[in-house]
Amino acid sequence: MAANATQDCAILLKSFTSLKVPSASTCCNITGITCTNNRIVRVELGSTNLRGTLPDFSKLTEMVRFRVESNLLYGTIPSSIGSLTKMTLIDIGLNGLTGEIPASISNMAALEELYIGYNKLVGGIPSSIASLAPSLRIINMADNALTGPLPTEWGTLSLLTQLHLQDNQFTGTIPSQYGRLLNMFDFELSNNKLSGSIPSELLALPSDAYLIFDGNQLSGSLAPEWSSKANLNVSINCFEGQTGSNRSSTCATVPPPSSNPQSNTAAIAGGIGGAVVFILLAIFAFM
């Protein structure tokens, strides 16, 4: 028997324990739930004090939008999420979700926006998400407890405009392949455990893109070309010339002063702070 809105509703009510249906009514009459052709197609219940767990998505295959952010949900992300092949936006951020990110997300062929940040997720991030390159524009996995390297395969996600991976525990280097993300506007990696240098390939990203890489263990020197990136923030890392509060406490040693201190200072400090440091160095040079 074909699924219908009544069956879809029963699945939601089983998972969302605080969701109540008015008597002699259906889920389709609840503000934030939209039904089309006797199926639930949209669930937009963000910031409604919703309690419970995520539903069995394998029976909700007609949904195109699912927003339950900023609620009181717990439990894991079910692998059945991969059944949502028509879904264009899913936002389950700002809840208490645990466990790992299921690789089945890569089956969500129409997905454009993925928000799973600000939970308690652990483990690595699936490289197979790269298969969503034809549609995916936004990824937000910020503020979890995710670990491991950044997938080099994500360099093929050419439509990405936002990639938020800050406030996790990622290690390794920034993949040079991310220099292919030419539509990137907001790229945030702050407060992880990333090391190595910033790949020169990232210079190909738009000049006005926000590149927020502070609070890592990045090292080496920054070429003068990086000063063209007006929204670059690489403070509190291990770069040459970074000292005091602008240098990460995780750095192995404090390097000797750079032989060309004016070449990179503005880029390292970023923005106005960089300009101030540059002026101070110039003053001391002539004292």
Short mmCIF file of N, CA, C and O in Angstrom, two decimals, residues 140-271:
data_model
loop_
_atom_site.label_atom_id
_atom_site.label_comp_id
_atom_site.label_asym_id
_atom_site.label_seq_id
_atom_site.Cartn_x
_atom_site.Cartn_y
_atom_site.Cartn_z
N ASN A 140 27.75 22.98 6.91
CA ASN A 140 28.05 23.49 8.26
C ASN A 140 28.11 22.31 9.22
O ASN A 140 27.09 21.69 9.51
N MET A 141 29.34 22.01 9.66
CA MET A 141 29.57 20.95 10.65
C MET A 141 30.30 21.51 11.86
O MET A 141 30.97 20.79 12.61
N ALA A 142 30.18 22.82 12.08
CA ALA A 142 30.92 23.50 13.13
C ALA A 142 30.54 23.02 14.53
O ALA A 142 29.43 22.55 14.78
N ASP A 143 31.49 23.18 15.44
CA ASP A 143 31.26 23.00 16.88
C ASP A 143 30.68 21.64 17.22
O ASP A 143 29.62 21.51 17.83
N ASN A 144 31.40 20.60 16.80
CA ASN A 144 31.13 19.24 17.22
C ASN A 144 32.42 18.72 17.86
O ASN A 144 33.19 19.51 18.42
N ALA A 145 32.66 17.43 17.78
CA ALA A 145 33.92 16.86 18.27
C ALA A 145 34.50 15.96 17.16
O ALA A 145 34.99 14.88 17.42
N LEU A 146 34.41 16.45 15.93
CA LEU A 146 34.84 15.69 14.77
C LEU A 146 36.36 15.63 14.69
O LEU A 146 37.05 16.59 15.06
N THR A 147 36.89 14.53 14.19
CA THR A 147 38.34 14.31 14.17
C THR A 147 38.79 13.83 12.79
O THR A 147 37.98 13.63 11.89
N GLY A 148 40.10 13.64 12.68
CA GLY A 148 40.66 13.11 11.43
C GLY A 148 41.02 14.22 10.46
O GLY A 148 40.89 15.41 10.76
N PRO A 149 41.44 13.84 9.27
CA PRO A 149 41.86 14.83 8.26
C PRO A 149 40.68 15.40 7.50
O PRO A 149 39.57 14.85 7.51
N LEU A 150 40.93 16.52 6.82
CA LEU A 150 39.94 17.08 5.91
C LEU A 150 40.01 16.31 4.59
O LEU A 150 41.09 16.13 4.04
N PRO A 151 38.89 15.84 4.08
CA PRO A 151 38.92 15.02 2.86
C PRO A 151 39.42 15.79 1.64
O PRO A 151 38.87 16.84 1.31
N THR A 152 40.43 15.27 0.99
CA THR A 152 40.92 15.92 -0.23
C THR A 152 39.85 15.86 -1.32
O THR A 152 39.79 16.74 -2.18
N GLU A 153 38.99 14.85 -1.27
CA GLU A 153 37.96 14.68 -2.28
C GLU A 153 36.99 15.86 -2.34
O GLU A 153 36.36 16.11 -3.38
N TRP A 154 36.87 16.59 -1.23
CA TRP A 154 35.93 17.71 -1.22
C TRP A 154 36.37 18.85 -2.13
O TRP A 154 35.59 19.78 -2.36
N GLY A 155 37.56 18.77 -2.66
CA GLY A 155 38.01 19.78 -3.62
C GLY A 155 37.20 19.79 -4.90
O GLY A 155 37.29 20.72 -5.69
N THR A 156 36.37 18.75 -5.09
CA THR A 156 35.51 18.70 -6.28
C THR A 156 34.15 19.35 -6.06
O THR A 156 33.35 19.43 -7.00
N LEU A 157 33.88 19.83 -4.85
CA LEU A 157 32.59 20.45 -4.54
C LEU A 157 32.59 21.90 -5.05
O LEU A 157 32.56 22.86 -4.27
N SER A 158 32.59 22.05 -6.33
CA SER A 158 32.85 23.34 -6.97
C SER A 158 31.77 24.38 -6.72
O SER A 158 32.01 25.58 -6.93
N LEU A 159 30.58 23.99 -6.30
CA LEU A 159 29.51 24.95 -6.05
C LEU A 159 29.53 25.51 -4.63
O LEU A 159 28.76 26.43 -4.32
N LEU A 160 30.39 24.98 -3.77
CA LEU A 160 30.40 25.42 -2.37
C LEU A 160 30.64 26.92 -2.24
O LEU A 160 31.59 27.46 -2.79
N THR A 161 29.77 27.56 -1.46
CA THR A 161 29.97 28.96 -1.11
C THR A 161 30.30 29.12 0.37
O THR A 161 30.91 30.10 0.76
N GLN A 162 29.89 28.15 1.19
CA GLN A 162 30.17 28.19 2.62
C GLN A 162 30.62 26.81 3.09
O GLN A 162 29.96 25.81 2.80
N LEU A 163 31.73 26.80 3.83
CA LEU A 163 32.23 25.57 4.43
C LEU A 163 32.66 25.90 5.85
O LEU A 163 33.69 26.54 6.08
N HIS A 164 31.84 25.49 6.82
CA HIS A 164 32.09 25.79 8.23
C HIS A 164 32.48 24.51 8.96
O HIS A 164 31.63 23.64 9.21
N LEU A 165 33.76 24.41 9.31
CA LEU A 165 34.27 23.25 10.02
C LEU A 165 34.97 23.66 11.32
O LEU A 165 35.70 22.87 11.91
N GLN A 166 34.76 24.88 11.75
CA GLN A 166 35.45 25.41 12.92
C GLN A 166 35.02 24.72 14.21
O GLN A 166 33.97 24.09 14.28
N ASP A 167 35.85 24.85 15.22
CA ASP A 167 35.56 24.34 16.56
C ASP A 167 35.31 22.84 16.59
O ASP A 167 34.31 22.35 17.12
N ASN A 168 36.25 22.11 15.98
CA ASN A 168 36.27 20.66 16.03
C ASN A 168 37.68 20.22 16.45
O ASN A 168 38.39 20.98 17.11
N GLN A 169 38.08 19.02 16.08
CA GLN A 169 39.41 18.52 16.43
C GLN A 169 40.12 17.93 15.21
O GLN A 169 40.81 16.93 15.29
N PHE A 170 39.92 18.57 14.06
CA PHE A 170 40.53 18.08 12.84
C PHE A 170 42.05 18.22 12.89
O PHE A 170 42.59 19.18 13.45
N THR A 171 42.74 17.25 12.30
CA THR A 171 44.20 17.25 12.26
C THR A 171 44.66 17.15 10.81
O THR A 171 43.87 17.01 9.89
N GLY A 172 45.98 17.22 10.64
CA GLY A 172 46.53 17.15 9.30
C GLY A 172 46.62 18.52 8.67
O GLY A 172 46.60 19.55 9.36
N THR A 173 46.73 18.57 7.38
CA THR A 173 46.93 19.82 6.65
C THR A 173 45.66 20.25 5.92
O THR A 173 44.72 19.47 5.77
N ILE A 174 45.67 21.49 5.45
CA ILE A 174 44.59 21.98 4.60
C ILE A 174 44.85 21.47 3.19
O ILE A 174 45.90 21.76 2.61
N PRO A 175 43.95 20.71 2.61
CA PRO A 175 44.20 20.15 1.28
C PRO A 175 44.37 21.23 0.21
O PRO A 175 43.59 22.18 0.14
N SER A 176 45.39 21.07 -0.62
CA SER A 176 45.60 22.01 -1.72
C SER A 176 44.44 21.98 -2.70
O SER A 176 44.18 22.96 -3.39
N GLN A 177 43.73 20.86 -2.74
CA GLN A 177 42.59 20.72 -3.66
C GLN A 177 41.49 21.72 -3.38
O GLN A 177 40.67 22.01 -4.26
N TYR A 178 41.46 22.30 -2.17
CA TYR A 178 40.42 23.27 -1.85
C TYR A 178 40.61 24.58 -2.60
O TYR A 178 39.72 25.44 -2.59
N GLY A 179 41.73 24.73 -3.26
CA GLY A 179 41.95 25.89 -4.11
C GLY A 179 41.06 25.89 -5.34
O GLY A 179 40.96 26.88 -6.06
N ARG A 180 40.38 24.77 -5.59
CA ARG A 180 39.46 24.67 -6.73
C ARG A 180 38.06 25.18 -6.39
O ARG A 180 37.20 25.23 -7.26
N LEU A 181 37.82 25.51 -5.13
CA LEU A 181 36.48 25.92 -4.69
C LEU A 181 36.29 27.41 -5.00
O LEU A 181 36.23 28.26 -4.12
N LEU A 182 36.17 27.71 -6.27
CA LEU A 182 36.23 29.08 -6.75
C LEU A 182 34.98 29.90 -6.45
O LEU A 182 34.97 31.11 -6.70
N ASN A 183 33.93 29.27 -5.94
CA ASN A 183 32.72 30.01 -5.53
C ASN A 183 32.69 30.25 -4.03
O ASN A 183 31.70 30.79 -3.51
N MET A 184 33.77 29.87 -3.34
CA MET A 184 33.80 29.97 -1.89
C MET A 184 33.75 31.43 -1.43
O MET A 184 34.49 32.28 -1.92
N PHE A 185 32.87 31.69 -0.46
CA PHE A 185 32.76 33.02 0.12
C PHE A 185 33.08 33.01 1.61
O PHE A 185 33.60 33.99 2.14
N ASP A 186 32.79 31.91 2.29
CA ASP A 186 32.97 31.85 3.74
C ASP A 186 33.54 30.48 4.10
O ASP A 186 32.83 29.47 4.12
N PHE A 187 34.85 30.45 4.41
CA PHE A 187 35.59 29.21 4.66
C PHE A 187 36.19 29.30 6.06
O PHE A 187 37.11 30.08 6.29
N GLU A 188 35.65 28.53 7.00
CA GLU A 188 36.05 28.66 8.40
C GLU A 188 36.60 27.35 8.94
O GLU A 188 35.92 26.32 8.93
N LEU A 189 37.85 27.42 9.42
CA LEU A 189 38.54 26.26 9.98
C LEU A 189 39.11 26.56 11.37
O LEU A 189 39.92 25.79 11.88
N SER A 190 38.71 27.64 11.98
CA SER A 190 39.32 28.07 13.24
C SER A 190 39.12 27.05 14.36
O SER A 190 38.17 26.27 14.36
N ASN A 191 40.06 27.07 15.30
CA ASN A 191 40.00 26.26 16.52
C ASN A 191 39.91 24.76 16.24
O ASN A 191 39.00 24.07 16.69
N ASN A 192 40.87 24.29 15.42
CA ASN A 192 41.08 22.87 15.21
C ASN A 192 42.53 22.55 15.57
O ASN A 192 43.15 23.29 16.33
N LYS A 193 43.08 21.48 15.02
CA LYS A 193 44.47 21.12 15.28
C LYS A 193 45.22 20.95 13.96
O LYS A 193 46.09 20.08 13.83
N LEU A 194 44.89 21.79 13.00
CA LEU A 194 45.49 21.70 11.68
C LEU A 194 46.93 22.22 11.71
O LEU A 194 47.24 23.16 12.44
N SER A 195 47.78 21.62 10.92
CA SER A 195 49.20 21.98 10.91
C SER A 195 49.68 22.16 9.47
O SER A 195 48.92 22.04 8.52
N GLY A 196 50.98 22.46 9.34
CA GLY A 196 51.54 22.68 8.01
C GLY A 196 51.28 24.09 7.52
O GLY A 196 50.76 24.95 8.26
N SER A 197 51.62 24.35 6.29
CA SER A 197 51.44 25.68 5.72
C SER A 197 50.08 25.79 5.03
O SER A 197 49.41 24.78 4.80
N ILE A 198 49.69 27.02 4.71
CA ILE A 198 48.48 27.22 3.92
C ILE A 198 48.86 27.02 2.46
O ILE A 198 49.75 27.69 1.94
N PRO A 199 48.22 26.10 1.76
CA PRO A 199 48.59 25.83 0.37
C PRO A 199 48.47 27.08 -0.50
O PRO A 199 47.48 27.82 -0.40
N SER A 200 49.46 27.31 -1.32
CA SER A 200 49.41 28.48 -2.21
C SER A 200 48.24 28.40 -3.18
O SER A 200 47.78 29.42 -3.69
N GLU A 201 47.72 27.19 -3.41
CA GLU A 201 46.57 27.04 -4.31
C GLU A 201 45.35 27.81 -3.81
O GLU A 201 44.48 28.19 -4.60
N LEU A 202 45.27 28.05 -2.49
CA LEU A 202 44.12 28.77 -1.95
C LEU A 202 44.13 30.25 -2.33
O LEU A 202 43.13 30.95 -2.15
N LEU A 203 45.24 30.73 -2.88
CA LEU A 203 45.28 32.10 -3.37
C LEU A 203 44.31 32.30 -4.53
O LEU A 203 43.94 33.43 -4.85
N ALA A 204 43.88 31.20 -5.16
CA ALA A 204 42.93 31.28 -6.27
C ALA A 204 41.51 31.56 -5.80
O ALA A 204 40.65 31.90 -6.63
N LEU A 205 41.24 31.43 -4.51
CA LEU A 205 39.90 31.70 -4.00
C LEU A 205 39.59 33.19 -4.13
O LEU A 205 40.50 34.02 -4.19
N PRO A 206 38.33 33.57 -4.19
CA PRO A 206 37.97 34.99 -4.37
C PRO A 206 38.66 35.89 -3.36
O PRO A 206 38.80 35.54 -2.18
N SER A 207 39.08 37.07 -3.81
CA SER A 207 39.86 37.98 -2.96
C SER A 207 39.06 38.48 -1.76
O SER A 207 39.64 38.85 -0.74
N ASP A 208 37.71 38.50 -1.87
CA ASP A 208 36.89 38.98 -0.76
C ASP A 208 36.34 37.85 0.10
O ASP A 208 35.52 38.08 0.99
N ALA A 209 36.77 36.62 -0.15
CA ALA A 209 36.28 35.48 0.63
C ALA A 209 36.78 35.57 2.07
O ALA A 209 37.91 36.00 2.33
N TYR A 210 35.95 35.14 2.99
CA TYR A 210 36.35 35.07 4.40
C TYR A 210 37.10 33.75 4.60
O TYR A 210 36.52 32.66 4.47
N LEU A 211 38.37 33.85 4.94
CA LEU A 211 39.22 32.69 5.19
C LEU A 211 39.63 32.75 6.65
O LEU A 211 40.57 33.45 7.03
N ILE A 212 38.92 32.05 7.49
CA ILE A 212 39.08 32.15 8.95
C ILE A 212 39.80 30.89 9.44
O ILE A 212 39.18 29.85 9.64
N PHE A 213 41.11 31.01 9.63
CA PHE A 213 41.94 29.85 9.97
C PHE A 213 42.62 30.01 11.33
O PHE A 213 43.59 29.29 11.63
N ASP A 214 42.17 30.92 12.16
CA ASP A 214 42.84 31.19 13.43
C ASP A 214 42.68 30.02 14.40
O ASP A 214 41.80 29.18 14.27
N GLY A 215 43.58 29.97 15.40
CA GLY A 215 43.47 28.98 16.46
C GLY A 215 43.83 27.57 16.04
O GLY A 215 43.22 26.61 16.50
N ASN A 216 44.84 27.43 15.16
CA ASN A 216 45.32 26.12 14.76
C ASN A 216 46.82 26.00 15.07
O ASN A 216 47.33 26.70 15.95
N GLN A 217 47.52 25.15 14.35
CA GLN A 217 48.97 25.00 14.50
C GLN A 217 49.65 25.17 13.15
O GLN A 217 50.67 24.56 12.86
N LEU A 218 49.07 26.03 12.31
CA LEU A 218 49.63 26.31 10.99
C LEU A 218 50.98 27.01 11.14
O LEU A 218 51.17 27.80 12.06
N SER A 219 51.88 26.74 10.23
CA SER A 219 53.25 27.24 10.39
C SER A 219 53.86 27.64 9.06
O SER A 219 53.20 27.59 8.02
N GLY A 220 55.12 28.05 9.13
CA GLY A 220 55.83 28.50 7.94
C GLY A 220 55.72 30.00 7.78
O GLY A 220 55.47 30.73 8.75
N SER A 221 55.90 30.47 6.58
CA SER A 221 55.78 31.90 6.31
C SER A 221 54.67 32.12 5.29
O SER A 221 54.30 31.23 4.54
N LEU A 222 54.16 33.34 5.30
CA LEU A 222 53.11 33.70 4.36
C LEU A 222 53.70 34.59 3.27
O LEU A 222 54.32 35.61 3.58
N ALA A 223 53.49 34.22 2.04
CA ALA A 223 53.98 35.02 0.92
C ALA A 223 53.26 36.37 0.90
O ALA A 223 52.12 36.48 1.36
N PRO A 224 53.91 37.41 0.37
CA PRO A 224 53.26 38.74 0.31
C PRO A 224 51.92 38.72 -0.40
O PRO A 224 51.06 39.56 -0.13
N GLU A 225 51.71 37.75 -1.31
CA GLU A 225 50.45 37.70 -2.05
C GLU A 225 49.23 37.54 -1.14
O GLU A 225 48.12 37.93 -1.50
N TRP A 226 49.45 36.99 0.06
CA TRP A 226 48.32 36.78 0.96
C TRP A 226 47.74 38.09 1.48
O TRP A 226 46.61 38.13 1.96
N SER A 227 48.50 39.17 1.39
CA SER A 227 48.00 40.47 1.85
C SER A 227 46.83 40.95 1.00
O SER A 227 46.09 41.86 1.41
N SER A 228 46.62 40.35 -0.17
CA SER A 228 45.49 40.73 -1.02
C SER A 228 44.17 40.15 -0.51
O SER A 228 43.11 40.54 -0.98
N LYS A 229 44.26 39.22 0.43
CA LYS A 229 43.06 38.62 1.01
C LYS A 229 42.60 39.46 2.19
O LYS A 229 43.08 39.32 3.31
N ALA A 230 41.64 40.35 1.92
CA ALA A 230 41.22 41.32 2.93
C ALA A 230 40.59 40.67 4.15
O ALA A 230 40.61 41.23 5.25
N ASN A 231 40.02 39.48 3.99
CA ASN A 231 39.30 38.83 5.09
C ASN A 231 39.98 37.56 5.56
O ASN A 231 39.33 36.61 5.97
N LEU A 232 41.31 37.57 5.51
CA LEU A 232 42.09 36.44 6.00
C LEU A 232 42.39 36.61 7.48
O LEU A 232 42.85 37.66 7.92
N ASN A 233 42.14 35.57 8.27
CA ASN A 233 42.47 35.60 9.70
C ASN A 233 43.25 34.34 10.03
O ASN A 233 42.71 33.24 10.01
N VAL A 234 44.55 34.51 10.32
CA VAL A 234 45.39 33.38 10.68
C VAL A 234 46.08 33.63 12.03
O VAL A 234 47.15 33.10 12.31
N SER A 235 45.45 34.44 12.87
CA SER A 235 46.03 34.72 14.18
C SER A 235 46.06 33.45 15.04
O SER A 235 45.35 32.48 14.77
N ILE A 236 46.90 33.47 16.07
CA ILE A 236 47.04 32.38 17.03
C ILE A 236 47.34 31.06 16.32
O ILE A 236 46.64 30.06 16.45
N ASN A 237 48.40 31.09 15.52
CA ASN A 237 48.95 29.91 14.88
C ASN A 237 50.44 29.85 15.20
O ASN A 237 50.87 30.39 16.23
N CYS A 238 51.22 29.23 14.36
CA CYS A 238 52.66 29.07 14.60
C CYS A 238 53.49 29.65 13.45
O CYS A 238 54.59 29.17 13.17
N PHE A 239 52.97 30.67 12.80
CA PHE A 239 53.68 31.26 11.67
C PHE A 239 54.91 32.04 12.12
O PHE A 239 54.98 32.52 13.26
N GLU A 240 55.86 32.18 11.23
CA GLU A 240 57.02 33.02 11.49
C GLU A 240 56.55 34.43 11.77
O GLU A 240 55.70 34.96 11.06
N GLY A 241 57.08 35.02 12.81
CA GLY A 241 56.72 36.39 13.17
C GLY A 241 55.60 36.49 14.17
O GLY A 241 55.34 37.57 14.70
N GLN A 242 54.91 35.39 14.46
CA GLN A 242 53.84 35.44 15.45
C GLN A 242 54.43 35.22 16.84
O GLN A 242 55.10 34.21 17.08
N THR A 243 54.16 36.13 17.74
CA THR A 243 54.67 36.04 19.11
C THR A 243 53.57 36.42 20.10
O THR A 243 52.52 36.93 19.71
N GLY A 244 53.84 36.18 21.36
CA GLY A 244 52.93 36.59 22.42
C GLY A 244 51.55 36.00 22.27
O GLY A 244 51.37 34.84 21.90
N SER A 245 50.53 36.82 22.50
CA SER A 245 49.15 36.35 22.46
C SER A 245 48.70 36.02 21.05
O SER A 245 47.65 35.40 20.86
N ASN A 246 49.47 36.44 20.05
CA ASN A 246 49.14 36.13 18.66
C ASN A 246 49.71 34.80 18.22
O ASN A 246 49.53 34.39 17.06
N ARG A 247 50.41 34.10 19.12
CA ARG A 247 51.02 32.82 18.80
C ARG A 247 50.37 31.71 19.62
O ARG A 247 50.14 31.85 20.82
N SER A 248 50.08 30.59 18.99
CA SER A 248 49.43 29.48 19.68
C SER A 248 50.34 28.89 20.75
O SER A 248 51.55 28.73 20.54
N SER A 249 49.76 28.54 21.88
CA SER A 249 50.54 27.93 22.97
C SER A 249 50.96 26.51 22.63
O SER A 249 51.77 25.92 23.33
N THR A 250 50.41 25.95 21.57
CA THR A 250 50.76 24.59 21.16
C THR A 250 51.99 24.54 20.26
O THR A 250 52.45 23.45 19.92
N CYS A 251 52.51 25.69 19.85
CA CYS A 251 53.69 25.71 18.99
C CYS A 251 54.90 25.13 19.73
O CYS A 251 55.08 25.39 20.93
N ALA A 252 55.72 24.39 19.03
CA ALA A 252 56.87 23.73 19.65
C ALA A 252 57.86 24.73 20.22
O ALA A 252 58.28 24.64 21.36
N THR A 253 58.26 25.70 19.43
CA THR A 253 59.23 26.72 19.87
C THR A 253 58.85 28.06 19.28
O THR A 253 58.11 28.14 18.30
N VAL A 254 59.41 29.11 19.86
CA VAL A 254 59.23 30.45 19.31
C VAL A 254 60.34 30.69 18.30
O VAL A 254 61.52 30.62 18.66
N PRO A 255 60.04 30.92 17.03
CA PRO A 255 61.08 31.08 16.03
C PRO A 255 61.82 32.39 16.19
O PRO A 255 61.32 33.34 16.81
N PRO A 256 63.06 32.49 15.66
CA PRO A 256 63.78 33.75 15.69
C PRO A 256 63.08 34.77 14.83
O PRO A 256 62.26 34.41 13.96
N PRO A 257 63.33 36.06 15.04
CA PRO A 257 62.69 37.09 14.22
C PRO A 257 62.94 36.85 12.74
O PRO A 257 64.02 36.41 12.33
N SER A 258 61.93 37.14 11.93
CA SER A 258 62.06 36.95 10.49
C SER A 258 63.09 37.91 9.93
O SER A 258 63.24 39.05 10.38
N SER A 259 63.83 37.46 8.90
CA SER A 259 64.83 38.32 8.27
C SER A 259 64.17 39.41 7.45
O SER A 259 64.81 40.39 7.09
N ASN A 260 62.90 39.26 7.16
CA ASN A 260 62.16 40.27 6.42
C ASN A 260 60.82 40.49 7.10
O ASN A 260 59.78 40.09 6.61
N PRO A 261 60.83 41.12 8.27
CA PRO A 261 59.63 41.17 9.11
C PRO A 261 58.45 41.89 8.50
O PRO A 261 57.33 41.69 8.91
N GLN A 262 58.70 42.75 7.50
CA GLN A 262 57.59 43.52 6.96
C GLN A 262 56.85 42.80 5.85
O GLN A 262 55.79 43.22 5.43
N SER A 263 57.40 41.67 5.37
CA SER A 263 56.81 41.02 4.21
C SER A 263 55.49 40.35 4.50
O SER A 263 54.61 40.32 3.66
N ASN A 264 55.33 39.82 5.72
CA ASN A 264 54.16 39.01 6.01
C ASN A 264 53.33 39.51 7.18
O ASN A 264 52.28 38.97 7.46
N THR A 265 53.80 40.52 7.88
CA THR A 265 53.17 40.89 9.14
C THR A 265 51.70 41.22 8.98
O THR A 265 50.85 40.77 9.75
N ALA A 266 51.36 41.99 7.96
CA ALA A 266 49.97 42.40 7.79
C ALA A 266 49.07 41.21 7.54
O ALA A 266 47.97 41.13 8.07
N ALA A 267 49.55 40.27 6.76
CA ALA A 267 48.73 39.09 6.46
C ALA A 267 48.56 38.22 7.67
O ALA A 267 47.50 37.66 7.90
N ILE A 268 49.62 38.07 8.50
CA ILE A 268 49.55 37.21 9.67
C ILE A 268 48.57 37.76 10.68
O ILE A 268 47.73 37.05 11.21
N ALA A 269 48.63 39.01 10.97
CA ALA A 269 47.75 39.57 11.98
C ALA A 269 46.33 39.71 11.46
O ALA A 269 45.38 39.52 12.17
N GLY A 270 46.22 40.05 10.18
CA GLY A 270 44.91 40.16 9.55
C GLY A 270 44.25 41.48 9.82
O GLY A 270 44.25 42.00 10.92
N GLY A 271 43.69 42.08 8.76
CA GLY A 271 42.87 43.28 8.89
C GLY A 271 43.59 44.42 9.54
O GLY A 271 44.77 44.68 9.32
#
